[in-house]
Amino acid sequence: DLGETEAAAKTYDDFLARFPENRLATEVGMRRGLTLVAQGAYAEAVPWLARAAAKPGFASADYALLCQADALLRMKQYTEAAALFASLPAKFSSSAHADRARVFTETSQARDRMEATLEQIDQLGESLEEPRAESARLLAPDASQLRQIRETLRKIDEMNVRSEASLINLEMV
């Protein structure tokens, strides 16, 4: 519920203002970032989560890193998100979140390969435009060619009529 999220955010802000050096400050800061994520304020959440993820010895640093990457993903900053997801298993090899990060990394790499393939297809399509136009020109005659074809067919019809007339005259003779 947004009302509860706002109340939690105020409580976290008050705690951090009063006790910035407290041993729980990193945990509270991460939770403050998570309230921002819950409110859809991803850009504001990222610094909170990044500070928690970078804090040496912080027990939930792996989760903070995962949430930071997820916030970047929701902001459509795919490259940055992918880099963070890829770094999680290396930084936190025993993390319960390492498998999720690996799956995202593999998915991201597959997406990158697909985008590269689609770009190649687009380039191929562009390179085929001139041959397509030439094929169309050869298969579909223009107005001038159609006039020549009609004139030739008219002449052939005239010759057929003359030939038939000549045959009829020969038969009469």
C-alpha positions as a LaTeX table, in Angstrom:
\begin{tabular}{lrrr}
\hline
Residue & $x$ (\AA) & $y$ (\AA) & $z$ (\AA) \\
\hline
Asp1 & 0.00 & 0.00 & 0.00 \\
Leu2 & 1.38 & 3.39 & $-1.00$ \\
Gly3 & 0.39 & 4.95 & 2.34 \\
Glu4 & 2.45 & 2.38 & 4.23 \\
Thr5 & 5.37 & 2.82 & 1.85 \\
Glu6 & 5.35 & 6.56 & 2.40 \\
Ala7 & 5.19 & 6.08 & 6.17 \\
Ala8 & 8.09 & 3.62 & 6.00 \\
Ala9 & 10.10 & 6.05 & 3.87 \\
Lys10 & 9.55 & 8.82 & 6.42 \\
Thr11 & 10.61 & 6.52 & 9.26 \\
Tyr12 & 13.78 & 5.52 & 7.37 \\
Asp13 & 14.59 & 9.16 & 6.56 \\
Asp14 & 14.11 & 10.14 & 10.22 \\
Phe15 & 16.33 & 7.29 & 11.41 \\
Leu16 & 19.10 & 8.13 & 8.94 \\
Ala17 & 18.96 & 11.83 & 9.84 \\
Arg18 & 19.27 & 11.06 & 13.55 \\
Phe19 & 21.67 & 8.10 & 13.39 \\
Pro20 & 23.77 & 8.30 & 10.20 \\
Glu21 & 26.65 & 6.32 & 11.76 \\
Asn22 & 24.51 & 3.63 & 13.40 \\
Arg23 & 25.42 & 0.03 & 12.52 \\
Leu24 & 21.92 & $-0.34$ & 11.02 \\
Ala25 & 22.27 & 2.70 & 8.75 \\
Thr26 & 23.25 & 0.61 & 5.71 \\
Glu27 & 20.28 & $-1.74$ & 6.19 \\
Val28 & 17.92 & 1.21 & 6.67 \\
Gly29 & 19.40 & 2.95 & 3.62 \\
Met30 & 18.81 & $-0.16$ & 1.52 \\
Arg31 & 15.23 & $-0.36$ & 2.78 \\
Arg32 & 14.80 & 3.32 & 1.90 \\
Gly33 & 15.86 & 2.45 & $-1.64$ \\
Leu34 & 13.39 & $-0.41$ & $-1.70$ \\
Thr35 & 10.56 & 1.95 & $-0.71$ \\
Leu36 & 11.51 & 4.11 & $-3.69$ \\
Val37 & 11.42 & 1.03 & $-5.94$ \\
Ala38 & 7.96 & 0.21 & $-4.56$ \\
Gln39 & 6.87 & 3.76 & $-5.46$ \\
Gly40 & 8.27 & 3.42 & $-8.97$ \\
Ala41 & 11.01 & 6.01 & $-8.33$ \\
Tyr42 & 13.75 & 3.81 & $-9.77$ \\
Ala43 & 16.24 & 6.57 & $-10.56$ \\
Glu44 & 16.05 & 7.80 & $-6.97$ \\
Ala45 & 16.35 & 4.25 & $-5.61$ \\
Val46 & 19.55 & 3.36 & $-7.49$ \\
Pro47 & 21.99 & 5.45 & $-5.36$ \\
Trp48 & 20.53 & 4.09 & $-2.12$ \\
Leu49 & 20.88 & 0.53 & $-3.33$ \\
Ala50 & 24.34 & 1.14 & $-4.80$ \\
Arg51 & 25.65 & 2.47 & $-1.46$ \\
Ala52 & 24.30 & $-0.58$ & 0.35 \\
Ala53 & 25.72 & $-2.95$ & $-2.26$ \\
Ala54 & 29.16 & $-1.34$ & $-2.00$ \\
Lys55 & 29.32 & $-1.38$ & 1.82 \\
Pro56 & 32.05 & $-3.85$ & 2.88 \\
Gly57 & 30.75 & $-6.52$ & 5.22 \\
Phe58 & 27.08 & $-5.66$ & 4.69 \\
Ala59 & 25.21 & $-8.98$ & 4.92 \\
Ser60 & 22.59 & $-8.03$ & 2.32 \\
Ala61 & 24.96 & $-6.39$ & $-0.16$ \\
Asp62 & 24.16 & $-9.08$ & $-2.74$ \\
Tyr63 & 20.44 & $-8.36$ & $-2.44$ \\
Ala64 & 21.07 & $-4.62$ & $-2.68$ \\
Leu65 & 23.10 & $-5.21$ & $-5.87$ \\
Leu66 & 20.33 & $-7.40$ & $-7.29$ \\
Cys67 & 17.71 & $-4.72$ & $-6.51$ \\
Gln68 & 19.93 & $-2.01$ & $-7.99$ \\
Ala69 & 20.26 & $-4.00$ & $-11.21$ \\
Asp70 & 16.51 & $-4.61$ & $-11.25$ \\
Ala71 & 15.82 & $-0.87$ & $-10.84$ \\
Leu72 & 18.13 & $-0.13$ & $-13.79$ \\
Leu73 & 16.34 & $-2.79$ & $-15.80$ \\
Arg74 & 12.98 & $-1.17$ & $-15.07$ \\
Met75 & 14.46 & 2.13 & $-16.28$ \\
Lys76 & 15.38 & 0.34 & $-19.54$ \\
Gln77 & 19.10 & 0.85 & $-18.86$ \\
Tyr78 & 19.79 & $-2.65$ & $-20.10$ \\
Thr79 & 23.55 & $-2.42$ & $-20.51$ \\
Glu80 & 24.10 & $-1.10$ & $-16.99$ \\
Ala81 & 21.67 & $-3.63$ & $-15.51$ \\
Ala82 & 23.33 & $-6.49$ & $-17.37$ \\
Ala83 & 26.76 & $-5.46$ & $-16.06$ \\
Leu84 & 25.50 & $-5.48$ & $-12.47$ \\
Phe85 & 23.70 & $-8.80$ & $-12.87$ \\
Ala86 & 26.87 & $-10.28$ & $-14.38$ \\
Ser87 & 29.00 & $-8.98$ & $-11.49$ \\
Leu88 & 26.83 & $-10.47$ & $-8.73$ \\
Pro89 & 28.00 & $-14.12$ & $-8.94$ \\
Ala90 & 31.64 & $-12.99$ & $-9.06$ \\
Lys91 & 31.31 & $-10.63$ & $-6.09$ \\
Phe92 & 29.04 & $-12.88$ & $-4.07$ \\
Ser93 & 29.71 & $-16.45$ & $-5.17$ \\
Ser94 & 27.69 & $-18.01$ & $-2.36$ \\
Ser95 & 24.74 & $-15.65$ & $-2.76$ \\
Ala96 & 21.26 & $-17.09$ & $-2.93$ \\
His97 & 20.65 & $-14.54$ & $-5.70$ \\
Ala98 & 23.56 & $-15.66$ & $-7.92$ \\
Asp99 & 21.42 & $-18.04$ & $-9.97$ \\
Arg100 & 18.86 & $-15.33$ & $-10.71$ \\
Ala101 & 21.65 & $-13.01$ & $-11.78$ \\
Arg102 & 23.13 & $-15.71$ & $-14.04$ \\
Val103 & 19.75 & $-16.31$ & $-15.67$ \\
Phe104 & 19.36 & $-12.61$ & $-16.38$ \\
Thr105 & 22.91 & $-12.43$ & $-17.73$ \\
Glu106 & 22.28 & $-15.35$ & $-20.08$ \\
Thr107 & 18.94 & $-13.85$ & $-21.14$ \\
Ser108 & 20.59 & $-10.51$ & $-21.75$ \\
Gln109 & 23.31 & $-12.11$ & $-23.85$ \\
Ala110 & 20.68 & $-13.97$ & $-25.89$ \\
Arg111 & 18.80 & $-10.68$ & $-26.38$ \\
Asp112 & 22.01 & $-9.01$ & $-27.55$ \\
Arg113 & 22.62 & $-11.83$ & $-30.05$ \\
Met114 & 19.03 & $-11.56$ & $-31.27$ \\
Glu115 & 19.36 & $-7.79$ & $-31.72$ \\
Ala116 & 22.59 & $-8.29$ & $-33.67$ \\
Thr117 & 20.85 & $-10.85$ & $-35.88$ \\
Leu118 & 17.90 & $-8.51$ & $-36.45$ \\
Glu119 & 20.30 & $-5.74$ & $-37.39$ \\
Gln120 & 21.98 & $-8.05$ & $-39.91$ \\
Ile121 & 18.56 & $-8.93$ & $-41.33$ \\
Asp122 & 17.73 & $-5.22$ & $-41.66$ \\
Gln123 & 21.03 & $-4.60$ & $-43.45$ \\
Leu124 & 20.39 & $-7.54$ & $-45.75$ \\
Gly125 & 16.90 & $-6.21$ & $-46.49$ \\
Glu126 & 18.36 & $-2.80$ & $-47.36$ \\
Ser127 & 20.99 & $-4.37$ & $-49.62$ \\
Leu128 & 18.23 & $-6.24$ & $-51.49$ \\
Glu129 & 16.23 & $-3.14$ & $-52.35$ \\
Glu130 & 18.09 & $-2.43$ & $-55.60$ \\
Pro131 & 17.92 & $-6.05$ & $-56.85$ \\
Arg132 & 14.21 & $-6.10$ & $-55.93$ \\
Ala133 & 13.60 & $-2.95$ & $-57.97$ \\
Glu134 & 15.50 & $-4.45$ & $-60.92$ \\
Ser135 & 13.50 & $-7.69$ & $-60.67$ \\
Ala136 & 10.26 & $-5.73$ & $-60.56$ \\
Arg137 & 11.35 & $-3.76$ & $-63.62$ \\
Leu138 & 12.10 & $-6.97$ & $-65.52$ \\
Leu139 & 8.93 & $-8.73$ & $-64.43$ \\
Ala140 & 6.53 & $-5.82$ & $-64.74$ \\
Pro141 & 7.04 & $-3.90$ & $-67.99$ \\
Asp142 & 6.71 & $-0.13$ & $-67.97$ \\
Ala143 & 4.27 & 1.86 & $-70.15$ \\
Ser144 & 6.66 & 2.11 & $-73.09$ \\
Gln145 & 7.25 & $-1.62$ & $-73.14$ \\
Leu146 & 3.50 & $-2.24$ & $-72.92$ \\
Arg147 & 2.92 & 0.02 & $-75.95$ \\
Gln148 & 5.54 & $-1.91$ & $-77.93$ \\
Ile149 & 3.95 & $-5.23$ & $-76.93$ \\
Arg150 & 0.48 & $-3.99$ & $-77.94$ \\
Glu151 & 1.81 & $-2.71$ & $-81.29$ \\
Thr152 & 3.56 & $-6.01$ & $-81.97$ \\
Leu153 & 0.41 & $-7.98$ & $-81.10$ \\
Arg154 & $-1.65$ & $-5.69$ & $-83.38$ \\
Lys155 & 0.79 & $-6.34$ & $-86.25$ \\
Ile156 & 0.63 & $-10.08$ & $-85.61$ \\
Asp157 & $-3.20$ & $-9.92$ & $-85.68$ \\
Glu158 & $-3.07$ & $-8.00$ & $-88.98$ \\
Met159 & $-0.69$ & $-10.59$ & $-90.45$ \\
Asn160 & $-3.00$ & $-13.40$ & $-89.30$ \\
Val161 & $-5.98$ & $-11.70$ & $-90.91$ \\
Arg162 & $-4.04$ & $-11.24$ & $-94.18$ \\
Ser163 & $-2.86$ & $-14.86$ & $-94.05$ \\
Glu164 & $-6.40$ & $-16.12$ & $-93.53$ \\
Ala165 & $-7.66$ & $-13.89$ & $-96.33$ \\
Ser166 & $-4.97$ & $-15.26$ & $-98.60$ \\
Leu167 & $-5.90$ & $-18.83$ & $-97.68$ \\
Ile168 & $-9.54$ & $-18.14$ & $-98.38$ \\
Asn169 & $-8.63$ & $-16.68$ & $-101.82$ \\
Leu170 & $-6.51$ & $-19.74$ & $-102.56$ \\
Glu171 & $-9.32$ & $-22.07$ & $-101.63$ \\
Met172 & $-11.67$ & $-20.24$ & $-103.92$ \\
Val173 & $-9.32$ & $-20.54$ & $-106.79$ \\
\hline
\end{tabular}
